PDB file of C-alpha atoms in Angstrom:
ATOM      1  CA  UNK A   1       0.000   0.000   0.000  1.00 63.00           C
ATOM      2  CA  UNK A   2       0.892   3.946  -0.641  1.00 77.00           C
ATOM      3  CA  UNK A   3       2.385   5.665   2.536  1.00 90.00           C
ATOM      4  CA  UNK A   4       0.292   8.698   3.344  1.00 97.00           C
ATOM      5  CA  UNK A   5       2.519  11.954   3.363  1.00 98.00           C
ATOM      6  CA  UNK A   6       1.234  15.384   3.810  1.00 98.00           C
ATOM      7  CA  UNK A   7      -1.696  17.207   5.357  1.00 98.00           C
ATOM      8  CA  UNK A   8      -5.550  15.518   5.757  1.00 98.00           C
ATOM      9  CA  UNK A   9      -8.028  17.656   6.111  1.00 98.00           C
ATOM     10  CA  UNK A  10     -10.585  16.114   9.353  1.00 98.00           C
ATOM     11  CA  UNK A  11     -13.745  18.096   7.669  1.00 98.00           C
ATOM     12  CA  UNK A  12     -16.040  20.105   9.648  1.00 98.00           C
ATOM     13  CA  UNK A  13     -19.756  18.951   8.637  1.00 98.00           C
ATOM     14  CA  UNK A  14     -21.296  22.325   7.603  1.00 98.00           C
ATOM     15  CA  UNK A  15     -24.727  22.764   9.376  1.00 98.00           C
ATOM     16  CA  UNK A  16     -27.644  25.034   8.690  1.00 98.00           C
ATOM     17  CA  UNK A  17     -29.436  27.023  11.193  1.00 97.00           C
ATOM     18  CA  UNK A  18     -32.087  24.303  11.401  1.00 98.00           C
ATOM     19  CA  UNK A  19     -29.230  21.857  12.577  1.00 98.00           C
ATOM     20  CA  UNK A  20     -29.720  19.898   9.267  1.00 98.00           C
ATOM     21  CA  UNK A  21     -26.774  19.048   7.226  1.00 98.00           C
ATOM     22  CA  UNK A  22     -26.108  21.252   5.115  1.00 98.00           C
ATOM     23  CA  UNK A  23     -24.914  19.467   1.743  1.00 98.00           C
ATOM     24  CA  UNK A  24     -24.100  22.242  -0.774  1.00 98.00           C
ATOM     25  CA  UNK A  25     -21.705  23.494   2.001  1.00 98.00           C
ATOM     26  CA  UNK A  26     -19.948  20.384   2.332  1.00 98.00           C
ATOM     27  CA  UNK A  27     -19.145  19.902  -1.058  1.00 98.00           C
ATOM     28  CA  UNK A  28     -18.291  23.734  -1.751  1.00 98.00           C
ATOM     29  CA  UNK A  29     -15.666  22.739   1.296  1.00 98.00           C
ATOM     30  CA  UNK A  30     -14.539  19.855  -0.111  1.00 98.00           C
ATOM     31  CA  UNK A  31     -14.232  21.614  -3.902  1.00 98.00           C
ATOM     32  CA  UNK A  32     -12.247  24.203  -1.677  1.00 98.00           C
ATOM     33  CA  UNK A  33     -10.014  21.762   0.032  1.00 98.00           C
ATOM     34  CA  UNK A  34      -8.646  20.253  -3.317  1.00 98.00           C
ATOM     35  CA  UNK A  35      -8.294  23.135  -4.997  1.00 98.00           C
ATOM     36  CA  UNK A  36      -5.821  24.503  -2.096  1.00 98.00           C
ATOM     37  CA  UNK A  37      -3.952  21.319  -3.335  1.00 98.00           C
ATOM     38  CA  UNK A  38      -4.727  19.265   0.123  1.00 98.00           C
ATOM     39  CA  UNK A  39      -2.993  15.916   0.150  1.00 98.00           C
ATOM     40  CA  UNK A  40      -6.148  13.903   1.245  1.00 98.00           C
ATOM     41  CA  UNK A  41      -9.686  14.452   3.220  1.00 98.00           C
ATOM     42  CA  UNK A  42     -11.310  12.539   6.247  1.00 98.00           C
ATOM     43  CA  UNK A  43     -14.603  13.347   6.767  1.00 98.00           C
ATOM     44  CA  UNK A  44     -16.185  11.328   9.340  1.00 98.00           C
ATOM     45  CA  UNK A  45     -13.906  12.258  11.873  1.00 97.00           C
ATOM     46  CA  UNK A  46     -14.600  13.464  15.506  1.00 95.00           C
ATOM     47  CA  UNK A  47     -14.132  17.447  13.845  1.00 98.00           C
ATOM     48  CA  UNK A  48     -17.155  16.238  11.700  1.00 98.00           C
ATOM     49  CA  UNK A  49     -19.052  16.238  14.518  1.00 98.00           C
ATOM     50  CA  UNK A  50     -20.157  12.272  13.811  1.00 97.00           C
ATOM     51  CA  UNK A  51     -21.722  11.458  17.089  1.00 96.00           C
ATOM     52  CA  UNK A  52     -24.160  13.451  16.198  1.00 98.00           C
ATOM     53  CA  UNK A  53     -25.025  12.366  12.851  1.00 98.00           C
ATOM     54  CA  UNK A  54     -27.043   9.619  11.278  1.00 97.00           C
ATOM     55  CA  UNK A  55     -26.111   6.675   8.929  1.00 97.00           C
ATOM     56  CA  UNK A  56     -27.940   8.270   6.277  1.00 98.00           C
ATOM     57  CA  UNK A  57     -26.120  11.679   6.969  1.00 98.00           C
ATOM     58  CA  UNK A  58     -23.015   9.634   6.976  1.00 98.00           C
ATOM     59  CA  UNK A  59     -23.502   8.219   3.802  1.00 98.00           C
ATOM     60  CA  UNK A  60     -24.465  11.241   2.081  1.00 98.00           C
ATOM     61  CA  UNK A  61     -20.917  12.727   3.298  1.00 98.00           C
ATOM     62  CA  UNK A  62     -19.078   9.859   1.959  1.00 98.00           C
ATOM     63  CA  UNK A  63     -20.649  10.136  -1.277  1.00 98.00           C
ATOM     64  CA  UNK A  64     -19.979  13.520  -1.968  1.00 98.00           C
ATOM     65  CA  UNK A  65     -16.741  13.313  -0.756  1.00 98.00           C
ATOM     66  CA  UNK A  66     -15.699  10.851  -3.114  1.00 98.00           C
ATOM     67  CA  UNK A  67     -17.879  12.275  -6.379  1.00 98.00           C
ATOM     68  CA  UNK A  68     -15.836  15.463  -5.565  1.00 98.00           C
ATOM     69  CA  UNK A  69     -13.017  13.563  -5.880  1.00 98.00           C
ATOM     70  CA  UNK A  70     -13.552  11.440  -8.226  1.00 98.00           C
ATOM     71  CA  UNK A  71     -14.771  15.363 -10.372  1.00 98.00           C
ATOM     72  CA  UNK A  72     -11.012  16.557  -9.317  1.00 98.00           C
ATOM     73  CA  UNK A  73      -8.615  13.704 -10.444  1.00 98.00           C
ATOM     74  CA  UNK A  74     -10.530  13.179 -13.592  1.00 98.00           C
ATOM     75  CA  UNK A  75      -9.929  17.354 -14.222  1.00 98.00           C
ATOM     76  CA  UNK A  76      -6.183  16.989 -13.338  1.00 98.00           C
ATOM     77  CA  UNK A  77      -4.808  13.819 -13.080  1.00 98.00           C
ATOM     78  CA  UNK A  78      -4.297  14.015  -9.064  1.00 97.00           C
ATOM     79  CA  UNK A  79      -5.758  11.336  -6.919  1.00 96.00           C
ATOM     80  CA  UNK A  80      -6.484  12.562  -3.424  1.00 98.00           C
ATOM     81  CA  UNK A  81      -6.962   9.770  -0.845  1.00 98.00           C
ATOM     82  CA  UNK A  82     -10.433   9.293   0.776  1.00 98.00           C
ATOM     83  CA  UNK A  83      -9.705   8.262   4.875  1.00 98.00           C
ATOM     84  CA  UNK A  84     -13.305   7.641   6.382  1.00 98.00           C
ATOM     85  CA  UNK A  85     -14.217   7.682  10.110  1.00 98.00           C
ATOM     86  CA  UNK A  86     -14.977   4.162  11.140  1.00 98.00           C
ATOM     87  CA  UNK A  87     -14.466   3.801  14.740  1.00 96.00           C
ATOM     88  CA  UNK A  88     -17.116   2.721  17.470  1.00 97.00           C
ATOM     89  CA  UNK A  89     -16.922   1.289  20.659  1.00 96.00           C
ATOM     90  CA  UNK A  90     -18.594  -1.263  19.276  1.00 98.00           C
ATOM     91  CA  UNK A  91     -16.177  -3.975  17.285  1.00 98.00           C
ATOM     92  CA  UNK A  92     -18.947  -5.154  15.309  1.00 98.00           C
ATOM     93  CA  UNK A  93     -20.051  -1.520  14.395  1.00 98.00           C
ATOM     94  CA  UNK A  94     -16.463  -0.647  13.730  1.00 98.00           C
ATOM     95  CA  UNK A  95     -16.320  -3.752  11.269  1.00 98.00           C
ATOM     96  CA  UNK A  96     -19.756  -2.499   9.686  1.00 98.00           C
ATOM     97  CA  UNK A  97     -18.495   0.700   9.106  1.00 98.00           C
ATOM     98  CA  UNK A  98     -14.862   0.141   7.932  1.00 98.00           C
ATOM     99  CA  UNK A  99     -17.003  -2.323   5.309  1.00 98.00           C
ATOM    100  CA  UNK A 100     -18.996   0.602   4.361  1.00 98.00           C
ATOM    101  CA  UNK A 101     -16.157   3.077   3.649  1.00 98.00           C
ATOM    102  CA  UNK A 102     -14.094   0.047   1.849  1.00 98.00           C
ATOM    103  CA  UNK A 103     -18.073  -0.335  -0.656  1.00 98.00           C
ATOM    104  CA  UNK A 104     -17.881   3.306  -0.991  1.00 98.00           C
ATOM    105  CA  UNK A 105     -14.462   3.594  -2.683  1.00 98.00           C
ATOM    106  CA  UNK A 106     -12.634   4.897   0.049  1.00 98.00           C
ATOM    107  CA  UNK A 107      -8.969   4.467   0.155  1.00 98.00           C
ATOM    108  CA  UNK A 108      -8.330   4.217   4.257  1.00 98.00           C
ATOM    109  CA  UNK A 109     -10.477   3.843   7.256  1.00 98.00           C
ATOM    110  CA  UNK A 110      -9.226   5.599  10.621  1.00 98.00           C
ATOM    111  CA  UNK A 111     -10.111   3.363  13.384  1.00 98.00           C
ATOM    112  CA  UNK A 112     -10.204   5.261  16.858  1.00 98.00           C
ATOM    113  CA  UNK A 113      -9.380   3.250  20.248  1.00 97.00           C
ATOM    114  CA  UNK A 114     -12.625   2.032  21.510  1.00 96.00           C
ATOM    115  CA  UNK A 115     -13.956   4.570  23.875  1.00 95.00           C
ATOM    116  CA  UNK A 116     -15.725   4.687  27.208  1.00 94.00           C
ATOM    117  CA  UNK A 117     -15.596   1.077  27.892  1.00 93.00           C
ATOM    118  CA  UNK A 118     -11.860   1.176  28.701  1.00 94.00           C
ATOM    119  CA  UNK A 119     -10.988  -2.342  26.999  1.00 96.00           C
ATOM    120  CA  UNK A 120      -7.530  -3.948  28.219  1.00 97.00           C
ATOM    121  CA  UNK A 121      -4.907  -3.863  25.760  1.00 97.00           C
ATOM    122  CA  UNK A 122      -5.799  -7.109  24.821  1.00 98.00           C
ATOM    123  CA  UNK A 123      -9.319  -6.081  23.511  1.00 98.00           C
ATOM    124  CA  UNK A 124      -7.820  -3.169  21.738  1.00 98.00           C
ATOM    125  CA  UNK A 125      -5.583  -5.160  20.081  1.00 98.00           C
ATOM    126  CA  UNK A 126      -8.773  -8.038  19.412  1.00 98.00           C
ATOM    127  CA  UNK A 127     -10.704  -4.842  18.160  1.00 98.00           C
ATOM    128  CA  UNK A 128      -8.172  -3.820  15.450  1.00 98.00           C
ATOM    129  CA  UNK A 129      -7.579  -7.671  14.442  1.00 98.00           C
ATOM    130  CA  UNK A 130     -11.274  -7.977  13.509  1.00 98.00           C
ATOM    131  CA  UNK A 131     -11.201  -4.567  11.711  1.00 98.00           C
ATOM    132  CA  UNK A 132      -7.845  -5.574   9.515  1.00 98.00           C
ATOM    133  CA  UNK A 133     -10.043  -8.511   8.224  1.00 98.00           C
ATOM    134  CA  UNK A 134     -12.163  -6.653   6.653  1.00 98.00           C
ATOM    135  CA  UNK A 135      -9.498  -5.447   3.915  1.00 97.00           C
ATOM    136  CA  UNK A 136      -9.138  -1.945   3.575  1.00 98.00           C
ATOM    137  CA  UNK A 137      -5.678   0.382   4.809  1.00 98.00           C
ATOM    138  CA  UNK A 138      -7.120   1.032   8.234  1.00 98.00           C
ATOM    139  CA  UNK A 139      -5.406   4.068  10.185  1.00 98.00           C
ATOM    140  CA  UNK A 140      -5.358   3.526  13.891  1.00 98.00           C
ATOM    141  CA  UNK A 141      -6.649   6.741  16.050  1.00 98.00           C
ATOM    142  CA  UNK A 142      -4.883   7.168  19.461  1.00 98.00           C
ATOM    143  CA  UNK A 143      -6.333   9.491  21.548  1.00 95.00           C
ATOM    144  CA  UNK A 144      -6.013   9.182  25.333  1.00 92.00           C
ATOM    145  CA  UNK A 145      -7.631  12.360  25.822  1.00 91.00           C
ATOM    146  CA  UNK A 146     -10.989  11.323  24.475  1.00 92.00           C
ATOM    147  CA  UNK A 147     -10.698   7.456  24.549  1.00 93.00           C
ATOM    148  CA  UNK A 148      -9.934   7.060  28.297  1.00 93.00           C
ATOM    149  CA  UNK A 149      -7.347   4.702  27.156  1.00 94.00           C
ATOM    150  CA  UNK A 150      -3.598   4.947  25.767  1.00 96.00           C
ATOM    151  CA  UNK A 151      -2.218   2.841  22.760  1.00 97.00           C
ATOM    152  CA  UNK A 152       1.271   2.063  23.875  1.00 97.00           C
ATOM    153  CA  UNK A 153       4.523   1.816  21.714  1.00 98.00           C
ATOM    154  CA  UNK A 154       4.410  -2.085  22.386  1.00 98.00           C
ATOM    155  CA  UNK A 155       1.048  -2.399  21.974  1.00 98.00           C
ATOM    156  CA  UNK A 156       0.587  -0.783  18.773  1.00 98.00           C
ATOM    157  CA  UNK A 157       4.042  -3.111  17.918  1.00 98.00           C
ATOM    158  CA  UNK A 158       1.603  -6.185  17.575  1.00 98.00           C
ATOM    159  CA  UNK A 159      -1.711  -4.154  15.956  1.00 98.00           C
ATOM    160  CA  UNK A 160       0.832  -2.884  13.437  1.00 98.00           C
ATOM    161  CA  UNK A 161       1.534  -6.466  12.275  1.00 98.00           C
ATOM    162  CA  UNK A 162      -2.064  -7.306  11.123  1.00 98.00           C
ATOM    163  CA  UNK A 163      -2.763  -7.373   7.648  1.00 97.00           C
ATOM    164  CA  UNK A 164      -4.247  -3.947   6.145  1.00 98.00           C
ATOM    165  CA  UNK A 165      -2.804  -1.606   9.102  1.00 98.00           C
ATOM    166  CA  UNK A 166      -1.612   1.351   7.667  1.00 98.00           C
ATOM    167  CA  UNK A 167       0.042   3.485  10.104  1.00 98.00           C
ATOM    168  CA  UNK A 168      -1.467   5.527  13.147  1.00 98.00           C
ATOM    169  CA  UNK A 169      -2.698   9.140  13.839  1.00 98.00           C
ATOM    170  CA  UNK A 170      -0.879  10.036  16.978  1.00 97.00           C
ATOM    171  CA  UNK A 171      -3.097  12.764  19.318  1.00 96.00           C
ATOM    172  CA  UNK A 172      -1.465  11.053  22.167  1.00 93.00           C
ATOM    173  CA  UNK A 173       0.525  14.883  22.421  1.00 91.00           C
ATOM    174  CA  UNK A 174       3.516  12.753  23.971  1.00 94.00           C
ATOM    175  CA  UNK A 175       5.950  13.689  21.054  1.00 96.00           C
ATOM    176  CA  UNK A 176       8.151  11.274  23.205  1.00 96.00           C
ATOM    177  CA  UNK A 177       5.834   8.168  22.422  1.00 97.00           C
ATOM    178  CA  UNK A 178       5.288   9.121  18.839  1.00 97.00           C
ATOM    179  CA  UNK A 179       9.133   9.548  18.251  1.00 98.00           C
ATOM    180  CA  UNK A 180       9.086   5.626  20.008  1.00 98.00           C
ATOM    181  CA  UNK A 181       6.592   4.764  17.291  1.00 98.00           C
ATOM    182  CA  UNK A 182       8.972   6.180  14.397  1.00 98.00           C
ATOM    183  CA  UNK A 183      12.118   4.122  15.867  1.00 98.00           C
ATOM    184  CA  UNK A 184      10.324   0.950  16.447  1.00 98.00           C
ATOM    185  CA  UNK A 185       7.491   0.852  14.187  1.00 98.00           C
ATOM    186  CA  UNK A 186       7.816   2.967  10.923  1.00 98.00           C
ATOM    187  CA  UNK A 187      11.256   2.831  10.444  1.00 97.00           C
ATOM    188  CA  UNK A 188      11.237  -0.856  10.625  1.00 96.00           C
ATOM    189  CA  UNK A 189       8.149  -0.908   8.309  1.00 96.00           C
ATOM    190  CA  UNK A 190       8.832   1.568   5.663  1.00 94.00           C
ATOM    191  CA  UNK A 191       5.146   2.263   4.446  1.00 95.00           C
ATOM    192  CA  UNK A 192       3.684   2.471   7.695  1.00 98.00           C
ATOM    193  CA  UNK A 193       2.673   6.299   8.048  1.00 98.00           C
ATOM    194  CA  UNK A 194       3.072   8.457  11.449  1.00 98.00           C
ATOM    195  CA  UNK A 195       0.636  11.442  11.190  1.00 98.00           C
ATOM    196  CA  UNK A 196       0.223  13.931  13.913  1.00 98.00           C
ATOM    197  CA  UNK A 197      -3.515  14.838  15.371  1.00 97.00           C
ATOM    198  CA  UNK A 198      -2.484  17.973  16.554  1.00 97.00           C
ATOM    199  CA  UNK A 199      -1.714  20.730  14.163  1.00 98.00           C
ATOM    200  CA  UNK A 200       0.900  22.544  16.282  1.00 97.00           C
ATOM    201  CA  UNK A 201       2.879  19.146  16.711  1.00 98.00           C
ATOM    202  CA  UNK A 202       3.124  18.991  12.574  1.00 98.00           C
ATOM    203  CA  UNK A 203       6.509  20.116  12.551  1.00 98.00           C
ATOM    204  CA  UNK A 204       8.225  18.660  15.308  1.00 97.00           C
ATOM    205  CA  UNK A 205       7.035  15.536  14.200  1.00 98.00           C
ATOM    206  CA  UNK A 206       7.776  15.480  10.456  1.00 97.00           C
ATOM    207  CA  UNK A 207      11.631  16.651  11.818  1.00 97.00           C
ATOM    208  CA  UNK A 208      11.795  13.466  13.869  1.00 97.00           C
ATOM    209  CA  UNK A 209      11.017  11.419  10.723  1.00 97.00           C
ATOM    210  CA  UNK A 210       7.042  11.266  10.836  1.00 98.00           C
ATOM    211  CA  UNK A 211       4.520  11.760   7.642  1.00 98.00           C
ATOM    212  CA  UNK A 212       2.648  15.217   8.388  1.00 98.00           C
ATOM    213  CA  UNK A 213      -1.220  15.294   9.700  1.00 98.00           C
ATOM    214  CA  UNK A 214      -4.353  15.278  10.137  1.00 98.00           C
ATOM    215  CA  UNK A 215      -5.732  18.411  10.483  1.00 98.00           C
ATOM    216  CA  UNK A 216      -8.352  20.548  11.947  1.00 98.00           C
ATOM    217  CA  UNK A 217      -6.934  24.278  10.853  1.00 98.00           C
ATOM    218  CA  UNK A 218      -7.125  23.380   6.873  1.00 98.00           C
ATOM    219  CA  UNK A 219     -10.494  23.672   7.148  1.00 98.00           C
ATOM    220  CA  UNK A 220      -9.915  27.490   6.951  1.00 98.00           C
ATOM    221  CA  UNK A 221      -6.440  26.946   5.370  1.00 98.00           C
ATOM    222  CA  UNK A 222      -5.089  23.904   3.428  1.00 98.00           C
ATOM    223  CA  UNK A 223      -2.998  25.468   1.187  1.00 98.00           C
ATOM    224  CA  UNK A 224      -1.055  26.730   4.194  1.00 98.00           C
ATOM    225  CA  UNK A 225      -0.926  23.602   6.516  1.00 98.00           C
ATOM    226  CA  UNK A 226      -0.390  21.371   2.998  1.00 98.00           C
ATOM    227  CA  UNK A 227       2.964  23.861   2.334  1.00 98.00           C
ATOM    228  CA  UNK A 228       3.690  23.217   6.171  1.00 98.00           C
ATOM    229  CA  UNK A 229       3.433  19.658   6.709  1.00 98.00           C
ATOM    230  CA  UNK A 230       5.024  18.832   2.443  1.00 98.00           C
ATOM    231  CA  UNK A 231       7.721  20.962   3.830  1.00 98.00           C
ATOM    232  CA  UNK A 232       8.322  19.670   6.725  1.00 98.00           C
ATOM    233  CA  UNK A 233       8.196  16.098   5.464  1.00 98.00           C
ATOM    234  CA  UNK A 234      11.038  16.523   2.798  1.00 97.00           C
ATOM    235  CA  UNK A 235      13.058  18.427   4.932  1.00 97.00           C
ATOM    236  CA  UNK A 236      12.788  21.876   3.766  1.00 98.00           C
ATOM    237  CA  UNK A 237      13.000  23.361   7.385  1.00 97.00           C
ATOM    238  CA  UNK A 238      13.193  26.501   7.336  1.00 98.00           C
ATOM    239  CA  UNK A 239       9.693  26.932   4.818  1.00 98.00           C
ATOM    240  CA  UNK A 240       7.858  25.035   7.691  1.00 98.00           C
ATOM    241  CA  UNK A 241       9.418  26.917  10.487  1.00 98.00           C
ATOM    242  CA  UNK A 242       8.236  30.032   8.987  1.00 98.00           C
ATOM    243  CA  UNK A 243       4.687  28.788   8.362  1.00 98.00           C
ATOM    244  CA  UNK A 244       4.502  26.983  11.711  1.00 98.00           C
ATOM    245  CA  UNK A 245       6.005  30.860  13.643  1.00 98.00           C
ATOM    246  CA  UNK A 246       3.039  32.220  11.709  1.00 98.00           C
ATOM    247  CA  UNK A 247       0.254  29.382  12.552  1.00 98.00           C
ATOM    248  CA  UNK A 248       1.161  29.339  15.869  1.00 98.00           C
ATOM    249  CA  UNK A 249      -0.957  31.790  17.528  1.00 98.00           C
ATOM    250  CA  UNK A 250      -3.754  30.494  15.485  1.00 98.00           C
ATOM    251  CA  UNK A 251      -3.115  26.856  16.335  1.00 98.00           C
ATOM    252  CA  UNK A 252      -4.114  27.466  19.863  1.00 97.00           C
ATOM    253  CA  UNK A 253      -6.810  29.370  19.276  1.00 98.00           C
ATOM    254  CA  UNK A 254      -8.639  26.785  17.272  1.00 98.00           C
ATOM    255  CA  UNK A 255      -8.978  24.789  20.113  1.00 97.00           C
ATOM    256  CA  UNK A 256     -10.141  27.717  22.537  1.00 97.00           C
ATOM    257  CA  UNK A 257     -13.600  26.639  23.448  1.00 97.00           C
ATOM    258  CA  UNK A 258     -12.991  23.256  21.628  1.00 96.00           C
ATOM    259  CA  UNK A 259     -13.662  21.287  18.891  1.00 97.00           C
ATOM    260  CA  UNK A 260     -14.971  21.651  16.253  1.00 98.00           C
ATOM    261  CA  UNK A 261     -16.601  25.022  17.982  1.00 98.00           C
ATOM    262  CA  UNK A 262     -13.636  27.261  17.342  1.00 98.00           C
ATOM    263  CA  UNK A 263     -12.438  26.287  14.037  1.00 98.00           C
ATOM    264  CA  UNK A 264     -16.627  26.465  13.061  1.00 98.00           C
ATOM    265  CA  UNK A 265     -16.472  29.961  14.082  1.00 98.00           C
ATOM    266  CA  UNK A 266     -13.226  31.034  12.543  1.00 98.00           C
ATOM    267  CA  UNK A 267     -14.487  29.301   9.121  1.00 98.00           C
ATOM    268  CA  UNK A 268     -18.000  31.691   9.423  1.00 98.00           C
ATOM    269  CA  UNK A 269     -15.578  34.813   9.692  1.00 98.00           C
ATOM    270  CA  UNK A 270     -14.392  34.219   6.024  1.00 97.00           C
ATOM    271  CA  UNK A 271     -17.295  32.652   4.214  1.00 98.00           C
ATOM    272  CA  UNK A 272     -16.199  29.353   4.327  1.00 98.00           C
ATOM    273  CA  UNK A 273     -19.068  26.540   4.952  1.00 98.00           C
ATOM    274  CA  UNK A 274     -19.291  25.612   8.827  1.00 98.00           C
ATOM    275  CA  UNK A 275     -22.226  27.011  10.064  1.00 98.00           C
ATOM    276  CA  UNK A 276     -23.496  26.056  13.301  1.00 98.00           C
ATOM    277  CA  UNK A 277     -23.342  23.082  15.582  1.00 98.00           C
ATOM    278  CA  UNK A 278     -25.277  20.423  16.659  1.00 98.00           C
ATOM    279  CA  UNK A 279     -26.551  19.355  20.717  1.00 97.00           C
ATOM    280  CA  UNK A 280     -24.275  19.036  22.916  1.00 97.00           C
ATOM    281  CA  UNK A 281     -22.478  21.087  20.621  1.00 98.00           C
ATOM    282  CA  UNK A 282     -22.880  24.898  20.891  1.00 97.00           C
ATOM    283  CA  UNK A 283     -22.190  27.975  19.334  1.00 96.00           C
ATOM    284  CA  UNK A 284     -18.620  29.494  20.469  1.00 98.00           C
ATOM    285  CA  UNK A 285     -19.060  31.554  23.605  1.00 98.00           C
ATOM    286  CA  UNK A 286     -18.887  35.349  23.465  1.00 98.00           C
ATOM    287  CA  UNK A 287     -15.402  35.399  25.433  1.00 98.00           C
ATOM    288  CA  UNK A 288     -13.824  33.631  22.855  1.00 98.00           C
ATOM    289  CA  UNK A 289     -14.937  35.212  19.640  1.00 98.00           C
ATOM    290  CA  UNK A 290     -12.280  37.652  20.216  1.00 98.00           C
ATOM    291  CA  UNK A 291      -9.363  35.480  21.001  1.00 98.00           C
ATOM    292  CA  UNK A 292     -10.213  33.765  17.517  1.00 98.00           C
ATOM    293  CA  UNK A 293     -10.642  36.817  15.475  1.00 98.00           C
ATOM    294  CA  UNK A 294      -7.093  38.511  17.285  1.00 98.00           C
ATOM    295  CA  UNK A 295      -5.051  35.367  16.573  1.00 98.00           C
ATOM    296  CA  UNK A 296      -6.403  35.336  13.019  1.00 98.00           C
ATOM    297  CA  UNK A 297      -5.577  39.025  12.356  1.00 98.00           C
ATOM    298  CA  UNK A 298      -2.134  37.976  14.014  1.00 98.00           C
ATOM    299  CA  UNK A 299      -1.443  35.406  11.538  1.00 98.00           C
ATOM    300  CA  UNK A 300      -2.727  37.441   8.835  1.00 97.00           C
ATOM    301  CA  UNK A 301      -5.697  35.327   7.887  1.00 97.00           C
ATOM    302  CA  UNK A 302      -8.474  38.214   8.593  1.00 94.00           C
TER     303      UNK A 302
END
């Protein structure tokens, strides 16, 4: 299989004021996202707000992600990778729906730990066996912070021997760990991809030897965070040290009164699709309109 390199958009899931999906806005975002040049798209993801959303929804999403494009590489020749959301708790819904991204064309599925239930890391590694069978590149999502539970270096050792695992998005924000995974994992099996879930850790990682990211803050600029992570990834340093100096201020902010809340807002302030959210998930709070809108005047993206 291909080894992913460069920046993945994790798409926001435009909403209208109703709290329906709002379709035309997705697929104006994705049309914007390739046309920035973005190295691949994952919609589905937790920034798509897919707890929230129905397998119909779902489907819908998929579809238009991949007629989009599908539109794209026939107008220039570029294929774009498709990574779907496919994680549950569940193992059998996370085999259902890493089958359903594999029947709708997509190239990868990104598997998250299983949540809440706090398996042992014998069940996680169970989990990710089932979801290898199913025979699609499957991405493994660790992310203490939301999971409850930690993938360890020696640990993800054994899930990256399964058939059809493709390398892991690291949110643990241990750039300690994920440097681990580089030395014992990906640098022992070349096309095994390290990608960063946190856009500030994009450079640091890509100098350590990892593959660039999945990202929240291309949904209001890919071109930027492609240039960054590309850079970064074939060692022109100093072009992603400038771009990461200038994100940085912006990087934090996305995350101000979470996700994808922040980075919804900040889209809204230059006409980009977002919209609002839906229950639990509310509108960005008054106090931190302004620390959005000052860190994107300080990067010089309003």
């Amino acid at each position: 299989m291909a080894k992913l390199q460069g920046a993945f958009t994790a798409l926001v899931t435009p909403m209208n004021t109703d709290f329906s999906v709002d379709y035309e806005g997705y697929r104006k975002l994705v049309s914007y996202q390739l046309e920035a040049g973005i190295s691949g798209l994952l919609p589905l993801g937790t920034t798509g707000e897919t707890p929230t959303l129905d397998e119909s929804e779902e489907e819908i999403l998929i579809d238009i992600t991949i007629d989009e494009v599908k539109k794209y590489t026939a107008k220039t020749g570029r294929k774009v990778p498709v990574i779907v959301g496919a994680g549950s708790n569940n193992t059998r819904d996370a085999v259902r729906y890493t089958e359903r991204a594999k029947q709708k064309g997509a190239d990868y599925a990104l598997v998250v730990t299983p949540y809440y239930n706090k398996p042992s890391d014998e069940g996680i590694f169970r989990h990710f066996e089932e979801v290898s069978k199913v025979g699609i590149p499957v991405i493994v999502y660790n992310i203490a912070g939301r999971t409850g539970k930690n993938i360890c270096t020696s640990l993800l050792m054994r899930i990256a021997e399964l058939p059809n695992i493709a390398g892991v998005k690291e949110a643990s924000g241990d750039i300690n760990q994920m440097m681990e995974v580089i030395e014992k994992i990906a640098m022992k099996k070349k096309d095994f991809c390290v990608l960063s879930g946190d856009d500030g850790l994009t450079l640091p990682l890509a100098a350590a030897g990892g593959d660039g990211v999945i990202s929240v803050v291309s949904n209001l600029v890919p071109d930027l965070i492609t240039k960054l992570a590309v850079s970064a990834v074939e060692g022109d340093l100093k072009t992603a040290r400038e771009i990461h100096y200038r994100l940085q201020p912006f990087f934090k902010a996305a995350f101000v009164d979470g996700n994808p809340t922040s980075i919804k807002f900040a889209m809204n302030q230059k006409g980009i699709p977002a919209g609002t959210l839906r229950l639990p998930l509310v509108d960005i709070a008054e106090s931190a309109k302004p620390v959005v809108v000052a860190a994107m005047k300080q990067c010089g993206l309003l």
